[in-house]
Amino acid sequence: MDRIQQYLENLKSEDSAAREKATRELWALWYRQAGAEMEEELNRGTSLMNHKNLDGALKVFQELIEKRPDFSEAHNKLATLLFLKGQYGESARECEVTLRRNPQHFGALNGMGMCLFHLNRHEEAIQYFKKALDIQPYAEINRIFIARCRGKLN
Protein backbone atom coordinates (compact mmCIF):
# COMPACT_ATOMS: atom_id res chain seq x y z
CA MET A 1 0.00 0.00 0.00
CA ASP A 2 1.46 3.37 -0.97
CA ARG A 3 1.55 6.42 1.31
CA ILE A 4 -1.55 8.07 -0.14
CA GLN A 5 -3.62 4.90 0.26
CA GLN A 6 -2.38 4.55 3.83
CA TYR A 7 -3.34 8.14 4.63
CA LEU A 8 -6.78 7.61 3.06
CA GLU A 9 -7.24 4.51 5.21
CA ASN A 10 -6.13 6.44 8.31
CA LEU A 11 -8.88 9.03 7.67
CA LYS A 12 -11.27 6.23 8.69
CA SER A 13 -9.41 5.35 11.88
CA GLU A 14 -11.10 5.57 15.26
CA ASP A 15 -7.88 7.23 16.48
CA SER A 16 -8.34 10.99 16.10
CA ALA A 17 -4.57 11.60 16.13
CA ALA A 18 -4.12 9.21 13.19
CA ARG A 19 -6.94 10.95 11.29
CA GLU A 20 -5.48 14.41 11.95
CA LYS A 21 -2.00 13.32 10.84
CA ALA A 22 -3.39 11.71 7.68
CA THR A 23 -5.35 14.88 6.88
CA ARG A 24 -2.25 17.07 7.32
CA GLU A 25 -0.11 14.71 5.23
CA LEU A 26 -2.61 14.57 2.37
CA TRP A 27 -2.89 18.37 2.27
CA ALA A 28 0.93 18.60 2.28
CA LEU A 29 1.19 16.14 -0.63
CA TRP A 30 -1.45 18.03 -2.60
CA TYR A 31 0.34 21.35 -2.01
CA ARG A 32 3.70 19.87 -3.11
CA GLN A 33 2.26 18.13 -6.18
CA ALA A 34 3.68 20.67 -8.67
CA GLY A 35 7.04 21.27 -6.99
CA ALA A 36 8.51 23.72 -4.51
CA GLU A 37 8.16 26.86 -6.64
CA MET A 38 4.47 26.24 -7.34
CA GLU A 39 3.89 25.36 -3.67
CA GLU A 40 5.42 28.69 -2.67
CA GLU A 41 3.10 30.54 -5.05
CA LEU A 42 0.11 28.54 -3.79
CA ASN A 43 1.03 29.52 -0.22
CA ARG A 44 1.34 33.17 -1.28
CA GLY A 45 -2.12 33.10 -2.87
CA THR A 46 -3.58 31.33 0.15
CA SER A 47 -2.08 33.94 2.46
CA LEU A 48 -3.56 36.74 0.35
CA MET A 49 -6.94 35.00 0.44
CA ASN A 50 -6.73 34.50 4.21
CA HIS A 51 -5.97 38.22 4.59
CA LYS A 52 -9.06 39.10 2.49
CA ASN A 53 -7.03 40.26 -0.53
CA LEU A 54 -9.27 38.27 -2.86
CA ASP A 55 -8.24 40.10 -6.04
CA GLY A 56 -4.56 39.50 -5.34
CA ALA A 57 -5.20 35.85 -4.54
CA LEU A 58 -7.30 35.46 -7.68
CA LYS A 59 -4.41 36.70 -9.82
CA VAL A 60 -1.97 34.29 -8.13
CA PHE A 61 -4.25 31.26 -8.55
CA GLN A 62 -5.06 32.09 -12.18
CA GLU A 63 -1.35 32.48 -12.98
CA LEU A 64 -0.59 29.17 -11.27
CA ILE A 65 -3.25 27.42 -13.34
CA GLU A 66 -1.92 29.01 -16.53
CA LYS A 67 1.58 27.71 -15.73
CA ARG A 68 0.43 24.32 -14.44
CA PRO A 69 -3.12 23.42 -15.51
CA ASP A 70 -2.60 19.94 -14.00
CA PHE A 71 -1.99 21.37 -10.49
CA SER A 72 -5.20 20.24 -8.80
CA GLU A 73 -4.60 22.17 -5.58
CA ALA A 74 -4.39 25.45 -7.53
CA HIS A 75 -7.84 24.65 -8.95
CA ASN A 76 -9.08 23.80 -5.46
CA LYS A 77 -7.82 27.09 -4.02
CA LEU A 78 -9.40 28.99 -6.92
CA ALA A 79 -12.66 27.17 -6.12
CA THR A 80 -12.37 28.29 -2.49
CA LEU A 81 -11.74 31.88 -3.53
CA LEU A 82 -14.69 31.91 -5.94
CA PHE A 83 -16.88 30.46 -3.19
CA LEU A 84 -15.82 33.27 -0.85
CA LYS A 85 -16.81 35.75 -3.57
CA GLY A 86 -20.25 34.12 -3.82
CA GLN A 87 -19.57 32.81 -7.33
CA TYR A 88 -20.92 29.34 -6.59
CA GLY A 89 -21.34 28.12 -10.16
CA GLU A 90 -17.77 29.07 -11.08
CA SER A 91 -16.52 27.57 -7.82
CA ALA A 92 -18.34 24.31 -8.59
CA ARG A 93 -16.64 24.16 -12.00
CA GLU A 94 -13.22 24.45 -10.34
CA CYS A 95 -14.22 21.74 -7.84
CA GLU A 96 -15.06 19.52 -10.83
CA VAL A 97 -11.61 20.15 -12.31
CA THR A 98 -9.98 19.30 -8.98
CA LEU A 99 -12.01 16.11 -8.65
CA ARG A 100 -11.22 14.97 -12.20
CA ARG A 101 -7.54 15.16 -11.28
CA ASN A 102 -7.93 13.94 -7.68
CA PRO A 103 -11.17 12.02 -7.03
CA GLN A 104 -10.17 11.48 -3.37
CA HIS A 105 -9.95 15.21 -2.64
CA PHE A 106 -12.31 15.43 0.34
CA GLY A 107 -11.96 19.23 0.42
CA ALA A 108 -13.20 19.56 -3.16
CA LEU A 109 -16.03 17.08 -2.49
CA ASN A 110 -17.14 19.16 0.49
CA GLY A 111 -16.64 22.35 -1.53
CA MET A 112 -18.80 21.02 -4.34
CA GLY A 113 -21.49 20.13 -1.83
CA MET A 114 -21.30 23.65 -0.36
CA CYS A 115 -21.61 25.23 -3.81
CA LEU A 116 -24.61 23.08 -4.71
CA PHE A 117 -26.20 23.86 -1.33
CA HIS A 118 -25.92 27.59 -2.06
CA LEU A 119 -27.28 27.02 -5.57
CA ASN A 120 -30.33 25.31 -4.02
CA ARG A 121 -29.41 22.02 -5.68
CA HIS A 122 -29.86 20.11 -2.45
CA GLU A 123 -30.29 16.56 -3.81
CA GLU A 124 -26.99 16.86 -5.68
CA ALA A 125 -25.30 18.50 -2.70
CA ILE A 126 -26.25 15.54 -0.50
CA GLN A 127 -24.51 13.18 -2.93
CA TYR A 128 -21.24 15.15 -2.72
CA PHE A 129 -21.39 15.38 1.07
CA LYS A 130 -21.92 11.60 1.17
CA LYS A 131 -18.90 11.06 -1.10
CA ALA A 132 -16.85 13.27 1.21
CA LEU A 133 -18.02 11.16 4.17
CA ASP A 134 -17.00 7.96 2.36
CA ILE A 135 -13.43 9.29 2.39
CA GLN A 136 -13.51 11.18 5.68
CA PRO A 137 -16.25 9.57 7.81
CA TYR A 138 -15.52 11.62 10.92
CA ALA A 139 -15.90 15.02 9.19
CA GLU A 140 -19.08 16.12 10.94
CA ILE A 141 -19.53 19.21 8.74
CA ASN A 142 -20.69 16.90 5.95
CA ARG A 143 -23.37 15.32 8.18
CA ILE A 144 -24.52 18.77 9.27
CA PHE A 145 -24.96 19.90 5.67
CA ILE A 146 -26.70 16.68 4.67
CA ALA A 147 -29.23 17.46 7.42
CA ARG A 148 -29.53 21.07 6.25
CA CYS A 149 -30.12 19.91 2.67
CA ARG A 150 -32.77 17.44 3.79
CA GLY A 151 -34.39 20.24 5.79
CA LYS A 152 -34.56 22.39 2.65
CA LEU A 153 -36.11 19.50 0.69
CA ASN A 154 -38.90 18.94 3.23
XYZ file of N, CA and C in Angstrom:
462
model
N 0.853 -1.181 0.000
C 0.000 0.000 0.000
C 0.897 1.243 0.000
N 0.634 2.164 -0.926
C 1.457 3.373 -0.973
C 1.014 4.362 0.115
N 1.798 5.431 0.256
C 1.546 6.420 1.315
C 0.152 7.023 1.216
N -0.256 7.416 0.015
C -1.555 8.066 -0.144
C -2.671 7.122 0.284
N -2.593 5.870 -0.137
C -3.619 4.898 0.258
C -3.633 4.707 1.771
N -2.443 4.697 2.375
C -2.376 4.546 3.831
C -3.015 5.742 4.532
N -2.728 6.940 4.037
C -3.343 8.138 4.627
C -4.871 8.100 4.465
N -5.329 7.697 3.293
C -6.775 7.606 3.058
C -7.415 6.598 4.012
N -6.735 5.493 4.247
C -7.237 4.512 5.214
C -7.260 5.101 6.620
N -6.216 5.859 6.964
C -6.127 6.442 8.306
C -7.206 7.494 8.561
N -7.765 8.080 7.496
C -8.876 9.028 7.670
C -10.096 8.336 8.283
N -10.143 7.016 8.180
C -11.272 6.232 8.686
C -11.003 5.637 10.067
N -9.822 5.914 10.594
C -9.414 5.353 11.880
C -10.246 5.916 13.026
N -10.443 5.086 14.048
C -11.104 5.569 15.263
C -10.180 6.491 16.059
N -8.898 6.419 15.788
C -7.884 7.225 16.483
C -7.832 8.629 15.874
N -8.276 9.618 16.632
C -8.340 10.986 16.096
C -6.963 11.522 15.727
N -5.920 11.137 16.453
C -4.565 11.603 16.126
C -4.129 11.051 14.764
N -4.457 9.800 14.490
C -4.122 9.206 13.186
C -4.875 9.916 12.067
N -6.145 10.240 12.305
C -6.943 10.954 11.294
C -6.359 12.346 11.039
N -6.030 13.053 12.098
C -5.477 14.411 11.947
C -4.150 14.391 11.207
N -3.290 13.429 11.535
C -1.997 13.316 10.844
C -2.212 13.000 9.368
N -3.117 12.082 9.079
C -3.393 11.715 7.685
C -3.928 12.914 6.909
N -4.802 13.687 7.534
C -5.355 14.881 6.883
C -4.233 15.864 6.561
N -3.380 16.148 7.536
C -2.248 17.068 7.317
C -1.327 16.572 6.205
N -1.029 15.280 6.227
C -0.106 14.711 5.234
C -0.695 14.758 3.823
N -1.984 14.496 3.696
C -2.612 14.573 2.373
C -2.582 16.005 1.845
N -2.944 16.972 2.703
C -2.886 18.369 2.265
C -1.467 18.736 1.842
N -0.470 18.289 2.609
C 0.926 18.601 2.279
C 1.315 18.008 0.927
N 0.907 16.769 0.668
C 1.189 16.137 -0.630
C 0.525 16.904 -1.767
N -0.724 17.308 -1.556
C -1.449 18.031 -2.602
C -0.803 19.383 -2.872
N -0.328 20.052 -1.833
C 0.343 21.351 -2.007
C 1.662 21.193 -2.760
N 2.374 20.089 -2.499
C 3.698 19.868 -3.108
C 3.632 19.233 -4.492
N 2.444 18.897 -4.943
C 2.263 18.131 -6.179
C 3.034 18.719 -7.366
N 3.077 20.030 -7.488
C 3.676 20.668 -8.666
C 5.083 21.204 -8.399
N 5.678 20.839 -7.276
C 7.038 21.266 -6.985
C 7.096 22.455 -6.034
N 8.296 22.721 -5.564
C 8.511 23.723 -4.510
C 8.124 25.135 -4.951
N 8.466 25.511 -6.175
C 8.157 26.864 -6.641
C 6.644 27.093 -6.716
N 5.931 26.112 -7.236
C 4.475 26.239 -7.341
C 3.831 26.209 -5.948
N 4.395 25.400 -5.050
C 3.885 25.362 -3.672
C 4.052 26.725 -3.008
N 5.182 27.355 -3.235
C 5.424 28.686 -2.668
C 4.393 29.692 -3.182
N 4.110 29.642 -4.469
C 3.100 30.539 -5.050
C 1.707 30.224 -4.496
N 1.400 28.947 -4.355
C 0.111 28.545 -3.785
C -0.028 29.098 -2.363
N 1.042 28.977 -1.583
C 1.027 29.517 -0.222
C 0.851 31.029 -0.226
N 1.476 31.705 -1.182
C 1.338 33.167 -1.283
C -0.114 33.530 -1.582
N -0.723 32.840 -2.539
C -2.121 33.096 -2.873
C -3.046 32.787 -1.711
N -2.767 31.703 -1.003
C -3.585 31.328 0.154
C -3.479 32.376 1.250
N -2.271 32.883 1.463
C -2.078 33.936 2.464
C -2.854 35.197 2.080
N -2.783 35.573 0.812
C -3.559 36.737 0.347
C -5.050 36.513 0.581
N -5.521 35.312 0.262
C -6.938 34.996 0.441
C -7.309 35.061 1.929
N -6.461 34.499 2.777
C -6.733 34.503 4.212
C -6.739 35.908 4.799
N -6.011 36.825 4.144
C -5.969 38.222 4.589
C -6.968 39.091 3.820
N -7.936 38.437 3.179
C -9.059 39.104 2.491
C -8.650 39.901 1.255
N -7.446 39.650 0.728
C -7.030 40.264 -0.527
C -7.442 39.301 -1.646
N -8.740 39.266 -1.924
C -9.268 38.274 -2.863
C -8.815 38.533 -4.293
N -8.698 39.799 -4.681
C -8.244 40.098 -6.043
C -6.799 39.671 -6.246
N -5.964 39.936 -5.251
C -4.559 39.504 -5.341
C -4.446 37.996 -5.395
N -5.214 37.310 -4.559
C -5.197 35.849 -4.541
C -5.699 35.284 -5.868
N -6.753 35.904 -6.409
C -7.301 35.456 -7.681
C -6.232 35.481 -8.768
N -5.478 36.561 -8.816
C -4.411 36.698 -9.816
C -3.362 35.592 -9.638
N -2.972 35.332 -8.398
C -1.975 34.289 -8.134
C -2.490 32.919 -8.579
N -3.711 32.581 -8.200
C -4.246 31.259 -8.547
C -4.433 31.112 -10.058
N -4.897 32.164 -10.721
C -5.057 32.094 -12.178
C -3.706 31.919 -12.871
N -2.684 32.628 -12.402
C -1.348 32.478 -12.982
C -0.797 31.074 -12.750
N -1.034 30.535 -11.559
C -0.594 29.169 -11.269
C -1.239 28.175 -12.228
N -2.530 28.333 -12.457
C -3.254 27.416 -13.340
C -2.791 27.576 -14.782
N -2.471 28.805 -15.185
C -1.918 29.010 -16.533
C -0.603 28.271 -16.694
N 0.266 28.369 -15.680
C 1.576 27.710 -15.728
C 1.459 26.199 -15.612
N 0.563 25.747 -14.722
C 0.433 24.318 -14.438
C -1.040 23.924 -14.360
N -1.691 23.759 -15.522
C -3.118 23.418 -15.509
C -3.425 22.085 -14.829
N -2.405 21.245 -14.651
C -2.602 19.945 -14.002
C -2.479 20.021 -12.479
N -2.201 21.193 -11.932
C -1.995 21.367 -10.487
C -3.360 21.448 -9.806
N -3.840 20.305 -9.325
C -5.204 20.238 -8.800
C -5.411 21.144 -7.592
N -4.400 21.331 -6.762
C -4.604 22.171 -5.580
C -4.752 23.640 -5.952
N -4.167 24.071 -7.057
C -4.387 25.446 -7.528
C -5.852 25.620 -7.936
N -6.412 24.604 -8.589
C -7.836 24.651 -8.947
C -8.707 24.657 -7.689
N -8.311 23.854 -6.694
C -9.083 23.801 -5.458
C -9.062 25.147 -4.734
N -7.903 25.791 -4.692
C -7.820 27.095 -4.022
C -8.607 28.149 -4.802
N -8.590 28.074 -6.123
C -9.400 28.989 -6.920
C -10.878 28.752 -6.616
N -11.266 27.487 -6.478
C -12.659 27.167 -6.124
C -13.024 27.791 -4.779
N -12.126 27.705 -3.819
C -12.371 28.294 -2.492
C -12.543 29.799 -2.605
N -11.670 30.424 -3.356
C -11.738 31.882 -3.526
C -13.056 32.291 -4.197
N -13.436 31.588 -5.244
C -14.687 31.906 -5.940
C -15.890 31.703 -5.019
N -15.822 30.687 -4.174
C -16.883 30.458 -3.195
C -16.983 31.657 -2.251
N -15.837 32.116 -1.756
C -15.824 33.270 -0.849
C -16.403 34.522 -1.510
N -16.253 34.608 -2.830
C -16.805 35.749 -3.571
C -18.283 35.545 -3.928
N -18.848 34.400 -3.527
C -20.252 34.120 -3.815
C -20.504 33.663 -5.241
N -19.456 33.278 -5.944
C -19.567 32.809 -7.327
C -19.641 31.273 -7.318
N -20.785 30.769 -6.872
C -20.924 29.345 -6.586
C -20.857 28.462 -7.828
N -21.419 28.909 -8.929
C -21.343 28.123 -10.161
C -19.913 27.985 -10.654
N -19.174 29.095 -10.651
C -17.771 29.074 -11.075
C -16.937 28.239 -10.110
N -17.230 28.364 -8.826
C -16.523 27.570 -7.822
C -16.766 26.080 -8.054
N -18.004 25.719 -8.331
C -18.336 24.313 -8.590
C -17.558 23.783 -9.793
N -17.410 24.607 -10.821
C -16.643 24.165 -12.000
C -15.188 23.875 -11.632
N -14.606 24.693 -10.768
C -13.224 24.447 -10.339
C -13.141 23.211 -9.444
N -14.172 22.984 -8.629
C -14.217 21.739 -7.840
C -14.229 20.527 -8.770
N -15.001 20.623 -9.856
C -15.057 19.522 -10.826
C -13.679 19.251 -11.420
N -12.953 20.319 -11.759
C -11.606 20.147 -12.314
C -10.716 19.454 -11.283
N -10.783 19.911 -10.052
C -9.984 19.299 -8.981
C -10.313 17.818 -8.854
N -11.598 17.493 -8.853
C -12.014 16.106 -8.654
C -11.696 15.209 -9.844
N -11.653 15.768 -11.046
C -11.218 14.966 -12.204
C -9.760 14.559 -12.025
N -8.961 15.438 -11.462
C -7.539 15.158 -11.278
C -7.263 14.385 -9.988
N -8.130 14.575 -8.985
C -7.926 13.941 -7.684
C -9.283 13.566 -7.086
N -9.831 12.415 -7.479
C -11.169 12.022 -7.031
C -11.290 11.826 -5.518
N -10.170 11.687 -4.826
C -10.173 11.479 -3.373
C -10.072 12.788 -2.598
N -10.150 13.908 -3.282
C -9.953 15.213 -2.636
C -11.196 15.562 -1.815
N -11.148 15.224 -0.533
C -12.308 15.428 0.340
C -12.669 16.904 0.473
N -11.677 17.794 0.359
C -11.962 19.229 0.417
C -12.788 19.685 -0.773
N -12.451 19.192 -1.958
C -13.199 19.558 -3.160
C -14.592 18.920 -3.156
N -14.705 17.710 -2.601
C -16.032 17.082 -2.490
C -16.924 17.907 -1.566
N -16.383 18.306 -0.426
C -17.142 19.163 0.489
C -17.447 20.499 -0.174
N -16.447 21.067 -0.851
C -16.643 22.349 -1.533
C -17.731 22.273 -2.585
N -17.758 21.194 -3.334
C -18.802 21.022 -4.343
C -20.166 20.937 -3.670
N -20.246 20.198 -2.574
C -21.494 20.135 -1.826
C -21.940 21.503 -1.343
N -20.981 22.297 -0.851
C -21.305 23.645 -0.360
C -21.819 24.524 -1.505
N -21.163 24.441 -2.651
C -21.615 25.233 -3.809
C -23.037 24.856 -4.196
N -23.284 23.554 -4.310
C -24.606 23.081 -4.713
C -25.663 23.455 -3.670
N -25.287 23.425 -2.394
C -26.204 23.858 -1.329
C -26.612 25.309 -1.572
N -25.636 26.171 -1.843
C -25.923 27.595 -2.058
C -26.653 27.853 -3.376
N -26.550 26.911 -4.306
C -27.282 27.023 -5.574
C -28.667 26.371 -5.473
N -29.044 25.967 -4.268
C -30.334 25.310 -4.017
C -30.500 24.012 -4.809
N -29.395 23.324 -5.020
C -29.407 22.020 -5.680
C -29.133 20.965 -4.598
N -30.078 20.846 -3.688
C -29.858 20.106 -2.447
C -29.695 18.602 -2.643
N -30.445 18.008 -3.555
C -30.295 16.559 -3.812
C -28.862 16.250 -4.260
N -28.352 17.063 -5.191
C -26.986 16.861 -5.677
C -25.971 17.130 -4.579
N -26.218 18.160 -3.794
C -25.304 18.497 -2.699
C -25.159 17.317 -1.740
N -26.285 16.689 -1.412
C -26.252 15.536 -0.504
C -25.318 14.461 -1.034
N -25.355 14.218 -2.349
C -24.506 13.178 -2.935
C -23.017 13.505 -2.749
N -22.649 14.766 -2.906
C -21.244 15.146 -2.717
C -20.833 15.080 -1.249
N -21.718 15.493 -0.350
C -21.392 15.382 1.073
C -21.232 13.908 1.472
N -22.047 13.032 0.891
C -21.921 11.599 1.171
C -20.591 11.055 0.645
N -20.192 11.496 -0.557
C -18.902 11.060 -1.103
C -17.758 11.530 -0.211
N -17.873 12.756 0.301
C -16.846 13.265 1.214
C -16.797 12.413 2.479
N -17.963 12.014 2.974
C -18.016 11.158 4.169
C -17.447 9.767 3.910
N -17.590 9.262 2.694
C -16.997 7.965 2.364
C -15.482 8.006 2.564
N -14.881 9.139 2.272
C -13.428 9.290 2.394
C -13.036 9.708 3.804
N -13.828 10.581 4.384
C -13.510 11.178 5.682
C -14.746 11.048 6.600
N -15.002 9.819 7.100
C -16.254 9.565 7.808
C -16.448 10.339 9.115
N -15.393 10.895 9.664
C -15.519 11.624 10.924
C -15.665 13.133 10.723
N -15.757 13.584 9.478
C -15.902 15.017 9.189
C -17.370 15.398 9.378
N -17.693 15.842 10.571
C -19.084 16.123 10.943
C -19.738 17.201 10.089
N -18.960 18.125 9.547
C -19.534 19.208 8.740
C -20.373 18.643 7.595
N -19.933 17.510 7.051
C -20.693 16.898 5.952
C -22.049 16.380 6.431
N -22.095 15.789 7.614
C -23.366 15.324 8.178
C -24.303 16.505 8.456
N -23.719 17.573 8.968
C -24.516 18.772 9.270
C -25.169 19.299 7.995
N -24.390 19.365 6.907
C -24.955 19.901 5.671
C -25.898 18.930 4.982
N -25.708 17.647 5.178
C -26.703 16.685 4.673
C -28.035 16.963 5.368
N -27.999 17.160 6.669
C -29.231 17.455 7.416
C -29.841 18.775 6.955
N -29.012 19.780 6.725
C -29.529 21.066 6.246
C -30.177 20.918 4.868
N -29.544 20.145 4.006
C -30.124 19.914 2.672
C -31.467 19.210 2.788
N -31.505 18.190 3.625
C -32.766 17.445 3.793
C -33.849 18.372 4.346
N -33.453 19.263 5.254
C -34.395 20.237 5.790
C -34.948 21.146 4.710
N -34.116 21.527 3.756
C -34.565 22.389 2.647
C -35.481 21.629 1.693
N -35.288 20.322 1.608
C -36.105 19.499 0.694
C -37.475 19.200 1.271
N -37.619 19.272 2.592
C -38.905 18.939 3.231
C -39.841 20.114 3.297
